Short mmCIF file of N, CA, C and O in Angstrom, two decimals:
data_model
loop_
_atom_site.label_atom_id
_atom_site.label_comp_id
_atom_site.label_asym_id
_atom_site.label_seq_id
_atom_site.Cartn_x
_atom_site.Cartn_y
_atom_site.Cartn_z
N MET A 26 -0.25 -39.82 62.00
CA MET A 26 -1.00 -39.73 63.19
C MET A 26 -2.40 -40.14 62.84
O MET A 26 -3.00 -39.57 61.96
N TYR A 27 -2.92 -41.08 63.50
CA TYR A 27 -4.28 -41.52 63.22
C TYR A 27 -5.11 -41.25 64.44
O TYR A 27 -4.71 -41.58 65.54
N PHE A 28 -6.23 -40.65 64.28
CA PHE A 28 -6.96 -40.13 65.41
C PHE A 28 -8.34 -40.74 65.61
O PHE A 28 -9.10 -40.25 66.40
N ALA A 29 -8.71 -41.77 64.89
CA ALA A 29 -10.00 -42.42 65.12
C ALA A 29 -9.80 -43.47 66.20
O ALA A 29 -9.43 -44.59 65.94
N HIS A 30 -10.00 -43.08 67.44
CA HIS A 30 -9.75 -43.95 68.58
C HIS A 30 -11.03 -44.62 69.05
O HIS A 30 -12.13 -44.19 68.77
N PHE A 31 -10.83 -45.65 69.84
CA PHE A 31 -11.94 -46.36 70.45
C PHE A 31 -11.74 -46.36 71.95
O PHE A 31 -10.68 -46.01 72.45
N ALA A 32 -12.76 -46.75 72.70
CA ALA A 32 -12.69 -46.70 74.17
C ALA A 32 -11.56 -47.57 74.70
O ALA A 32 -11.26 -48.62 74.17
N VAL A 33 -10.92 -47.11 75.78
CA VAL A 33 -9.83 -47.84 76.40
C VAL A 33 -10.37 -48.56 77.63
O VAL A 33 -11.12 -47.99 78.41
N GLY A 34 -9.96 -49.80 77.82
CA GLY A 34 -10.36 -50.57 78.99
C GLY A 34 -9.51 -50.23 80.18
O GLY A 34 -8.48 -49.58 80.08
N THR A 35 -9.89 -50.73 81.34
CA THR A 35 -9.15 -50.45 82.55
C THR A 35 -7.81 -51.17 82.57
O THR A 35 -6.91 -50.78 83.29
N LEU A 36 -7.65 -52.22 81.78
CA LEU A 36 -6.39 -52.93 81.70
C LEU A 36 -5.27 -52.00 81.25
O LEU A 36 -4.18 -52.00 81.82
N ALA A 37 -5.53 -51.17 80.26
CA ALA A 37 -4.51 -50.24 79.77
C ALA A 37 -4.15 -49.23 80.84
O ALA A 37 -2.99 -48.88 81.00
N ALA A 38 -5.15 -48.73 81.56
CA ALA A 38 -4.88 -47.77 82.63
C ALA A 38 -4.04 -48.42 83.71
O ALA A 38 -3.10 -47.82 84.24
N GLY A 39 -4.33 -49.67 84.06
CA GLY A 39 -3.56 -50.39 85.06
C GLY A 39 -2.13 -50.60 84.60
O GLY A 39 -1.18 -50.48 85.38
N ALA A 40 -1.95 -50.90 83.32
CA ALA A 40 -0.61 -51.10 82.78
C ALA A 40 0.19 -49.81 82.84
O ALA A 40 1.39 -49.82 83.13
N ALA A 41 -0.47 -48.68 82.56
CA ALA A 41 0.21 -47.39 82.60
C ALA A 41 0.67 -47.08 84.02
O ALA A 41 1.78 -46.59 84.23
N VAL A 42 -0.18 -47.34 85.00
CA VAL A 42 0.18 -47.11 86.40
C VAL A 42 1.35 -48.00 86.77
O VAL A 42 2.31 -47.56 87.40
N ALA A 43 1.32 -49.26 86.36
CA ALA A 43 2.41 -50.19 86.68
C ALA A 43 3.72 -49.71 86.06
O ALA A 43 4.77 -49.81 86.69
N LEU A 44 3.67 -49.18 84.84
CA LEU A 44 4.87 -48.69 84.18
C LEU A 44 5.45 -47.51 84.93
O LEU A 44 6.65 -47.43 85.14
N VAL A 45 4.61 -46.58 85.36
CA VAL A 45 5.08 -45.41 86.09
C VAL A 45 5.72 -45.84 87.41
O VAL A 45 6.79 -45.37 87.77
N VAL A 46 5.10 -46.77 88.12
CA VAL A 46 5.65 -47.23 89.38
C VAL A 46 6.98 -47.94 89.15
O VAL A 46 7.95 -47.72 89.85
N ALA A 47 7.04 -48.79 88.11
CA ALA A 47 8.25 -49.54 87.84
C ALA A 47 9.41 -48.63 87.44
O ALA A 47 10.56 -48.95 87.72
N CYS A 48 9.12 -47.52 86.79
CA CYS A 48 10.18 -46.64 86.30
C CYS A 48 10.45 -45.46 87.22
O CYS A 48 11.31 -44.65 86.93
N SER A 49 9.73 -45.34 88.31
CA SER A 49 9.83 -44.13 89.12
C SER A 49 11.18 -43.98 89.81
O SER A 49 11.54 -42.88 90.20
N ASP A 50 11.97 -45.05 89.93
CA ASP A 50 13.26 -44.93 90.58
C ASP A 50 14.38 -44.55 89.61
O ASP A 50 15.51 -44.36 90.02
N ARG A 51 14.08 -44.41 88.35
CA ARG A 51 15.07 -44.03 87.35
C ARG A 51 15.17 -42.51 87.26
O ARG A 51 14.17 -41.81 87.29
N VAL A 52 16.38 -42.03 87.09
CA VAL A 52 16.59 -40.60 86.92
C VAL A 52 17.12 -40.40 85.49
O VAL A 52 18.15 -40.96 85.13
N THR A 53 16.40 -39.62 84.70
CA THR A 53 16.84 -39.36 83.34
C THR A 53 16.81 -37.87 83.07
O THR A 53 16.04 -37.13 83.66
N ALA A 54 17.68 -37.47 82.17
CA ALA A 54 17.70 -36.06 81.76
C ALA A 54 16.48 -35.77 80.91
O ALA A 54 15.99 -36.65 80.20
N PRO A 55 15.96 -34.56 80.98
CA PRO A 55 14.81 -34.23 80.15
C PRO A 55 15.17 -34.31 78.66
O PRO A 55 16.30 -34.03 78.27
N CYS A 56 14.22 -34.71 77.91
CA CYS A 56 14.42 -34.85 76.47
C CYS A 56 14.15 -33.51 75.78
O CYS A 56 13.20 -32.81 76.14
N PRO A 57 14.96 -33.13 74.80
CA PRO A 57 14.67 -31.89 74.07
C PRO A 57 13.35 -32.01 73.31
O PRO A 57 13.09 -33.02 72.66
N VAL A 58 12.53 -31.01 73.43
CA VAL A 58 11.22 -31.01 72.80
C VAL A 58 11.30 -30.28 71.46
O VAL A 58 11.61 -29.10 71.42
N PRO A 59 11.01 -31.00 70.36
CA PRO A 59 11.06 -30.34 69.06
C PRO A 59 9.83 -29.46 68.86
O PRO A 59 8.76 -29.73 69.43
N ASN A 60 9.97 -28.42 68.07
CA ASN A 60 8.81 -27.58 67.75
C ASN A 60 8.19 -28.10 66.45
O ASN A 60 8.70 -27.85 65.37
N LEU A 61 7.08 -28.80 66.57
CA LEU A 61 6.37 -29.33 65.40
C LEU A 61 5.17 -28.47 65.03
O LEU A 61 4.38 -28.85 64.17
N SER A 62 5.02 -27.32 65.66
CA SER A 62 3.86 -26.45 65.44
C SER A 62 3.66 -26.14 63.97
O SER A 62 4.63 -25.94 63.23
N GLY A 63 2.39 -26.11 63.57
CA GLY A 63 2.07 -25.76 62.20
C GLY A 63 0.85 -26.51 61.70
O GLY A 63 0.22 -27.28 62.43
N THR A 64 0.53 -26.26 60.45
CA THR A 64 -0.58 -26.93 59.78
C THR A 64 -0.02 -27.84 58.72
O THR A 64 0.86 -27.44 57.95
N TYR A 65 -0.51 -29.08 58.68
CA TYR A 65 0.01 -30.10 57.77
C TYR A 65 -1.13 -30.66 56.93
O TYR A 65 -2.27 -30.74 57.39
N SER A 66 -0.78 -31.08 55.73
CA SER A 66 -1.71 -31.77 54.83
C SER A 66 -1.28 -33.23 54.70
O SER A 66 -0.08 -33.53 54.65
N LEU A 67 -2.25 -34.12 54.60
CA LEU A 67 -1.96 -35.55 54.50
C LEU A 67 -1.33 -35.89 53.16
O LEU A 67 -1.87 -35.55 52.11
N ASP A 68 -0.18 -36.58 53.21
CA ASP A 68 0.43 -37.16 52.00
C ASP A 68 -0.07 -38.58 51.81
O ASP A 68 -0.44 -38.97 50.73
N SER A 69 -0.06 -39.34 52.89
CA SER A 69 -0.58 -40.71 52.86
C SER A 69 -0.67 -41.24 54.28
O SER A 69 -0.04 -40.71 55.20
N ILE A 70 -1.46 -42.29 54.42
CA ILE A 70 -1.56 -42.99 55.69
C ILE A 70 -1.57 -44.48 55.40
O ILE A 70 -2.28 -44.94 54.51
N GLN A 71 -0.73 -45.20 56.13
CA GLN A 71 -0.71 -46.65 56.05
C GLN A 71 -1.40 -47.19 57.29
O GLN A 71 -0.98 -46.89 58.41
N ILE A 72 -2.45 -47.94 57.09
CA ILE A 72 -3.08 -48.66 58.18
C ILE A 72 -2.59 -50.10 57.99
O ILE A 72 -3.02 -50.78 57.06
N ILE A 73 -1.67 -50.50 58.83
CA ILE A 73 -0.99 -51.78 58.64
C ILE A 73 -2.03 -52.91 58.64
O ILE A 73 -2.85 -53.02 59.53
N GLY A 74 -1.99 -53.69 57.57
CA GLY A 74 -2.94 -54.79 57.39
C GLY A 74 -4.16 -54.41 56.59
O GLY A 74 -4.94 -55.27 56.18
N GLN A 75 -4.36 -53.09 56.34
CA GLN A 75 -5.52 -52.64 55.59
C GLN A 75 -5.16 -51.87 54.33
O GLN A 75 -6.01 -51.67 53.47
N GLY A 76 -3.93 -51.38 54.24
CA GLY A 76 -3.50 -50.70 53.02
C GLY A 76 -2.96 -49.31 53.26
O GLY A 76 -2.91 -48.82 54.38
N THR A 77 -2.58 -48.69 52.14
CA THR A 77 -2.08 -47.32 52.13
C THR A 77 -3.09 -46.46 51.39
O THR A 77 -3.57 -46.83 50.33
N PHE A 78 -3.40 -45.31 51.97
CA PHE A 78 -4.41 -44.42 51.41
C PHE A 78 -3.79 -43.06 51.14
O PHE A 78 -3.08 -42.52 51.98
N THR A 79 -4.04 -42.53 49.93
CA THR A 79 -3.45 -41.27 49.50
C THR A 79 -4.54 -40.38 48.89
O THR A 79 -5.59 -40.86 48.46
N PRO A 80 -4.28 -39.06 48.84
CA PRO A 80 -5.19 -38.18 48.12
C PRO A 80 -5.25 -38.58 46.65
O PRO A 80 -4.27 -39.13 46.14
N PRO A 81 -6.32 -38.36 45.96
CA PRO A 81 -7.51 -37.63 46.42
C PRO A 81 -8.50 -38.49 47.19
O PRO A 81 -9.44 -37.96 47.77
N GLY A 82 -8.31 -39.81 47.23
CA GLY A 82 -9.26 -40.67 47.95
C GLY A 82 -9.23 -40.52 49.45
O GLY A 82 -10.23 -40.69 50.13
N ALA A 83 -8.08 -40.17 49.98
CA ALA A 83 -7.92 -39.93 51.41
C ALA A 83 -7.43 -38.50 51.59
O ALA A 83 -6.50 -38.07 50.92
N THR A 84 -8.07 -37.78 52.46
CA THR A 84 -7.67 -36.40 52.71
C THR A 84 -7.55 -36.15 54.20
O THR A 84 -8.15 -36.86 55.01
N GLY A 85 -6.75 -35.14 54.56
CA GLY A 85 -6.63 -34.84 55.96
C GLY A 85 -5.82 -33.59 56.22
O GLY A 85 -4.99 -33.19 55.41
N THR A 86 -6.11 -32.99 57.36
CA THR A 86 -5.32 -31.87 57.85
C THR A 86 -4.98 -32.13 59.31
O THR A 86 -5.74 -32.78 60.04
N LEU A 87 -3.85 -31.62 59.71
CA LEU A 87 -3.36 -31.76 61.07
C LEU A 87 -2.83 -30.41 61.52
O LEU A 87 -2.00 -29.81 60.82
N GLN A 88 -3.33 -29.93 62.63
CA GLN A 88 -2.85 -28.67 63.20
C GLN A 88 -2.20 -28.99 64.54
O GLN A 88 -2.82 -29.61 65.41
N LEU A 89 -0.94 -28.56 64.68
CA LEU A 89 -0.20 -28.80 65.91
C LEU A 89 0.22 -27.49 66.55
O LEU A 89 0.67 -26.58 65.85
N THR A 90 0.06 -27.40 67.86
CA THR A 90 0.74 -26.37 68.64
C THR A 90 1.92 -27.09 69.30
O THR A 90 2.27 -28.18 68.89
N THR A 91 2.48 -26.53 70.32
CA THR A 91 3.59 -27.21 70.98
C THR A 91 3.13 -28.42 71.80
O THR A 91 3.93 -29.31 72.08
N THR A 92 1.84 -28.48 72.16
CA THR A 92 1.36 -29.59 73.00
C THR A 92 -0.02 -30.13 72.60
O THR A 92 -0.48 -31.09 73.20
N THR A 93 -0.70 -29.50 71.65
CA THR A 93 -2.05 -29.95 71.29
C THR A 93 -2.14 -30.21 69.80
O THR A 93 -1.34 -29.73 69.01
N TYR A 94 -3.16 -31.00 69.43
CA TYR A 94 -3.41 -31.28 68.02
C TYR A 94 -4.90 -31.23 67.72
O TYR A 94 -5.74 -31.44 68.60
N VAL A 95 -5.20 -30.94 66.47
CA VAL A 95 -6.54 -31.06 65.90
C VAL A 95 -6.35 -31.76 64.57
O VAL A 95 -5.55 -31.32 63.74
N ALA A 96 -7.07 -32.86 64.37
CA ALA A 96 -6.92 -33.63 63.14
C ALA A 96 -8.27 -33.90 62.52
O ALA A 96 -9.23 -34.22 63.22
N ASP A 97 -8.32 -33.76 61.21
CA ASP A 97 -9.51 -34.12 60.43
C ASP A 97 -9.06 -35.01 59.29
O ASP A 97 -8.19 -34.61 58.51
N LEU A 98 -9.61 -36.21 59.24
CA LEU A 98 -9.27 -37.18 58.21
C LEU A 98 -10.53 -37.68 57.54
O LEU A 98 -11.58 -37.79 58.18
N ASP A 99 -10.43 -37.97 56.26
CA ASP A 99 -11.51 -38.63 55.53
C ASP A 99 -10.86 -39.76 54.75
O ASP A 99 -10.13 -39.51 53.78
N LEU A 100 -11.09 -41.00 55.21
CA LEU A 100 -10.45 -42.16 54.62
C LEU A 100 -11.50 -43.11 54.07
O LEU A 100 -12.57 -43.28 54.68
N PRO A 101 -11.22 -43.77 52.95
CA PRO A 101 -12.20 -44.67 52.34
C PRO A 101 -12.67 -45.77 53.28
O PRO A 101 -13.83 -46.15 53.23
N VAL A 102 -11.80 -46.27 54.15
CA VAL A 102 -12.16 -47.41 55.00
C VAL A 102 -12.96 -47.04 56.24
O VAL A 102 -13.62 -47.89 56.82
N ILE A 103 -12.92 -45.76 56.66
CA ILE A 103 -13.64 -45.38 57.88
C ILE A 103 -14.48 -44.12 57.75
O ILE A 103 -15.22 -43.79 58.67
N GLY A 104 -14.36 -43.39 56.68
CA GLY A 104 -15.12 -42.15 56.51
C GLY A 104 -14.45 -40.99 57.22
O GLY A 104 -13.28 -41.02 57.58
N ALA A 105 -15.23 -39.94 57.43
CA ALA A 105 -14.72 -38.71 58.03
C ALA A 105 -14.54 -38.89 59.54
O ALA A 105 -15.41 -39.43 60.22
N GLN A 106 -13.40 -38.42 60.03
CA GLN A 106 -13.06 -38.51 61.45
C GLN A 106 -12.50 -37.17 61.92
O GLN A 106 -11.74 -36.53 61.20
N HIS A 107 -12.88 -36.76 63.12
CA HIS A 107 -12.32 -35.56 63.75
C HIS A 107 -11.79 -35.97 65.12
O HIS A 107 -12.42 -36.74 65.83
N ASP A 108 -10.63 -35.46 65.46
CA ASP A 108 -10.07 -35.74 66.78
C ASP A 108 -9.23 -34.55 67.22
O ASP A 108 -8.76 -33.76 66.40
N ASN A 109 -9.08 -34.43 68.52
CA ASN A 109 -8.22 -33.41 69.09
C ASN A 109 -7.73 -33.92 70.44
O ASN A 109 -8.31 -34.81 71.02
N GLY A 110 -6.64 -33.33 70.89
CA GLY A 110 -6.09 -33.74 72.18
C GLY A 110 -4.72 -33.17 72.40
O GLY A 110 -4.37 -32.14 71.85
N THR A 111 -3.94 -33.89 73.20
CA THR A 111 -2.59 -33.46 73.52
C THR A 111 -1.59 -34.47 72.98
O THR A 111 -1.92 -35.63 72.74
N PHE A 112 -0.38 -34.01 72.78
CA PHE A 112 0.69 -34.90 72.34
C PHE A 112 2.00 -34.47 72.97
O PHE A 112 2.14 -33.34 73.45
N SER A 113 2.95 -35.39 72.98
CA SER A 113 4.31 -35.04 73.37
C SER A 113 5.26 -35.71 72.40
O SER A 113 5.01 -36.81 71.91
N ALA A 114 6.31 -35.01 72.08
CA ALA A 114 7.34 -35.51 71.18
C ALA A 114 8.69 -35.21 71.81
O ALA A 114 8.88 -34.17 72.44
N CYS A 115 9.59 -36.13 71.65
CA CYS A 115 10.93 -35.98 72.21
C CYS A 115 11.93 -35.95 71.06
O CYS A 115 11.75 -36.66 70.06
N GLY A 116 12.96 -35.16 71.19
CA GLY A 116 13.96 -35.03 70.15
C GLY A 116 14.59 -36.35 69.73
O GLY A 116 15.11 -36.48 68.64
N SER A 117 14.52 -37.36 70.60
CA SER A 117 15.06 -38.67 70.26
C SER A 117 14.15 -39.45 69.31
O SER A 117 14.53 -40.50 68.82
N GLY A 118 12.93 -38.92 69.07
CA GLY A 118 12.03 -39.55 68.12
C GLY A 118 10.83 -40.24 68.72
O GLY A 118 10.01 -40.81 68.00
N THR A 119 10.65 -40.19 70.03
CA THR A 119 9.47 -40.80 70.62
C THR A 119 8.28 -39.85 70.52
O THR A 119 8.43 -38.63 70.52
N PHE A 120 7.09 -40.44 70.43
CA PHE A 120 5.88 -39.66 70.23
C PHE A 120 4.72 -40.34 70.97
O PHE A 120 4.61 -41.56 70.94
N SER A 121 3.87 -39.55 71.61
CA SER A 121 2.64 -40.09 72.17
C SER A 121 1.55 -39.03 72.08
O SER A 121 1.84 -37.83 72.03
N GLN A 122 0.32 -39.50 71.99
CA GLN A 122 -0.82 -38.59 71.90
C GLN A 122 -1.95 -39.16 72.73
O GLN A 122 -2.09 -40.38 72.88
N THR A 123 -2.77 -38.26 73.28
CA THR A 123 -3.95 -38.67 74.02
C THR A 123 -5.13 -37.90 73.47
O THR A 123 -5.14 -36.67 73.46
N SER A 124 -6.12 -38.63 73.03
CA SER A 124 -7.32 -38.02 72.46
C SER A 124 -8.19 -37.43 73.55
O SER A 124 -8.50 -38.10 74.54
N ALA A 125 -8.63 -36.18 73.38
CA ALA A 125 -9.60 -35.58 74.28
C ALA A 125 -11.00 -36.11 73.99
O ALA A 125 -11.89 -36.03 74.82
N VAL A 126 -11.19 -36.68 72.81
CA VAL A 126 -12.49 -37.22 72.41
C VAL A 126 -12.74 -38.57 73.05
O VAL A 126 -13.83 -38.85 73.55
N THR A 127 -11.72 -39.46 73.04
CA THR A 127 -11.91 -40.83 73.52
C THR A 127 -11.06 -41.20 74.72
O THR A 127 -11.24 -42.28 75.27
N ALA A 128 -10.10 -40.36 75.09
CA ALA A 128 -9.16 -40.62 76.18
C ALA A 128 -8.19 -41.76 75.87
O ALA A 128 -7.50 -42.25 76.74
N VAL A 129 -8.09 -42.17 74.62
CA VAL A 129 -7.16 -43.22 74.21
C VAL A 129 -5.77 -42.60 74.00
O VAL A 129 -5.65 -41.54 73.40
N THR A 130 -4.75 -43.28 74.50
CA THR A 130 -3.37 -42.86 74.29
C THR A 130 -2.71 -43.77 73.27
O THR A 130 -2.84 -44.99 73.34
N SER A 131 -2.03 -43.16 72.31
CA SER A 131 -1.27 -43.88 71.28
C SER A 131 0.19 -43.52 71.45
O SER A 131 0.51 -42.39 71.83
N SER A 132 1.08 -44.45 71.15
CA SER A 132 2.49 -44.13 71.27
C SER A 132 3.27 -44.73 70.11
O SER A 132 2.81 -45.67 69.46
N GLY A 133 4.43 -44.15 69.87
CA GLY A 133 5.26 -44.62 68.77
C GLY A 133 6.43 -43.70 68.55
O GLY A 133 7.09 -43.30 69.50
N SER A 134 6.65 -43.32 67.28
CA SER A 134 7.80 -42.51 66.94
C SER A 134 7.45 -41.49 65.87
O SER A 134 6.38 -41.57 65.25
N PHE A 135 8.37 -40.55 65.66
CA PHE A 135 8.18 -39.55 64.61
C PHE A 135 9.54 -39.19 64.03
O PHE A 135 10.58 -39.37 64.66
N THR A 136 9.50 -38.67 62.81
CA THR A 136 10.65 -38.01 62.20
C THR A 136 10.14 -36.75 61.55
O THR A 136 8.97 -36.68 61.13
N SER A 137 10.99 -35.73 61.47
CA SER A 137 10.56 -34.49 60.84
C SER A 137 11.76 -33.74 60.29
O SER A 137 12.89 -33.94 60.72
N ASN A 138 11.46 -32.91 59.30
CA ASN A 138 12.41 -31.93 58.82
C ASN A 138 11.62 -30.65 58.60
O ASN A 138 10.50 -30.54 59.10
N ALA A 139 12.12 -29.71 57.90
CA ALA A 139 11.43 -28.41 57.77
C ALA A 139 10.02 -28.54 57.18
O ALA A 139 9.14 -27.79 57.57
N LEU A 140 9.80 -29.49 56.27
CA LEU A 140 8.50 -29.57 55.59
C LEU A 140 7.76 -30.88 55.79
O LEU A 140 6.55 -30.94 55.59
N LYS A 141 8.44 -31.96 56.16
CA LYS A 141 7.81 -33.27 56.23
C LYS A 141 7.74 -33.77 57.67
O LYS A 141 8.66 -33.55 58.47
N LEU A 142 6.66 -34.45 57.99
CA LEU A 142 6.45 -35.05 59.31
C LEU A 142 5.91 -36.45 59.10
O LEU A 142 4.94 -36.65 58.36
N THR A 143 6.57 -37.43 59.70
CA THR A 143 6.10 -38.80 59.67
C THR A 143 5.84 -39.24 61.10
O THR A 143 6.70 -39.07 61.97
N ILE A 144 4.65 -39.77 61.36
CA ILE A 144 4.28 -40.25 62.68
C ILE A 144 3.85 -41.70 62.56
O ILE A 144 3.00 -42.04 61.74
N ASP A 145 4.44 -42.55 63.37
CA ASP A 145 4.19 -43.99 63.36
C ASP A 145 3.73 -44.37 64.76
O ASP A 145 4.52 -44.37 65.70
N VAL A 146 2.43 -44.61 64.92
CA VAL A 146 1.88 -44.90 66.25
C VAL A 146 1.06 -46.19 66.23
O VAL A 146 0.55 -46.61 65.19
N THR A 147 0.93 -46.76 67.41
CA THR A 147 0.07 -47.91 67.60
C THR A 147 -1.04 -47.52 68.56
O THR A 147 -0.79 -46.94 69.61
N THR A 148 -2.27 -47.81 68.15
CA THR A 148 -3.46 -47.50 68.94
C THR A 148 -4.22 -48.80 69.14
O THR A 148 -4.69 -49.39 68.17
N GLN A 149 -4.32 -49.22 70.38
CA GLN A 149 -5.05 -50.44 70.72
C GLN A 149 -4.72 -51.60 69.79
O GLN A 149 -5.59 -52.26 69.23
N GLY A 150 -3.43 -51.81 69.57
CA GLY A 150 -2.97 -52.93 68.76
C GLY A 150 -2.93 -52.69 67.25
O GLY A 150 -2.43 -53.52 66.51
N GLN A 151 -3.43 -51.56 66.78
CA GLN A 151 -3.41 -51.25 65.35
C GLN A 151 -2.34 -50.21 65.07
O GLN A 151 -2.30 -49.17 65.72
N ARG A 152 -1.49 -50.48 64.09
CA ARG A 152 -0.41 -49.56 63.75
C ARG A 152 -0.81 -48.67 62.58
O ARG A 152 -1.39 -49.15 61.60
N PHE A 153 -0.46 -47.40 62.70
CA PHE A 153 -0.74 -46.39 61.69
C PHE A 153 0.53 -45.61 61.40
O PHE A 153 1.20 -45.14 62.33
N VAL A 154 0.88 -45.46 60.11
CA VAL A 154 2.04 -44.65 59.72
C VAL A 154 1.51 -43.52 58.87
O VAL A 154 0.89 -43.74 57.83
N ASN A 155 1.71 -42.30 59.35
CA ASN A 155 1.16 -41.10 58.71
C ASN A 155 2.26 -40.25 58.13
O ASN A 155 3.26 -39.99 58.78
N PHE A 156 2.06 -39.77 56.91
CA PHE A 156 3.01 -38.90 56.22
C PHE A 156 2.32 -37.57 55.93
O PHE A 156 1.27 -37.55 55.27
N TRP A 157 2.93 -36.47 56.41
CA TRP A 157 2.34 -35.14 56.31
C TRP A 157 3.32 -34.16 55.67
O TRP A 157 4.53 -34.30 55.84
N THR A 158 2.79 -33.14 55.02
CA THR A 158 3.59 -32.03 54.52
C THR A 158 3.10 -30.74 55.17
O THR A 158 1.90 -30.46 55.21
N LYS A 159 4.05 -29.97 55.68
CA LYS A 159 3.71 -28.70 56.33
C LYS A 159 3.28 -27.68 55.30
O LYS A 159 3.91 -27.53 54.25
N SER A 160 2.17 -27.00 55.58
CA SER A 160 1.61 -26.00 54.65
C SER A 160 2.36 -24.68 54.76
O SER A 160 2.90 -24.33 55.75
#
């Protein structure tokens, strides 16, 4: 999960509205919501096209409730970053987050087991793959 977001243009908001309108006639069963709650430590983060960053050079913590997150990262390429907001995860593996700091929405996928969490999201065209261990 990468949380250093930038401002979103109105084009993205328009696209989101168009997607909701286009899909509003579909009826789907609700997706099972996994419980990802807990505190996680960064194992590594891949910023596609820029490299993979691991401790001790890159550090981070992620706190999740059932619907909110708080993330603190310190990466060599961007420095210290703090973000918080809301997220949703579906048992099928879909993931999205919206920053309360920047209002940017990122979407992608996740996998998890009892101790490991991997989040693969794209934010404004940049892909981030995050590997976390539950504390």
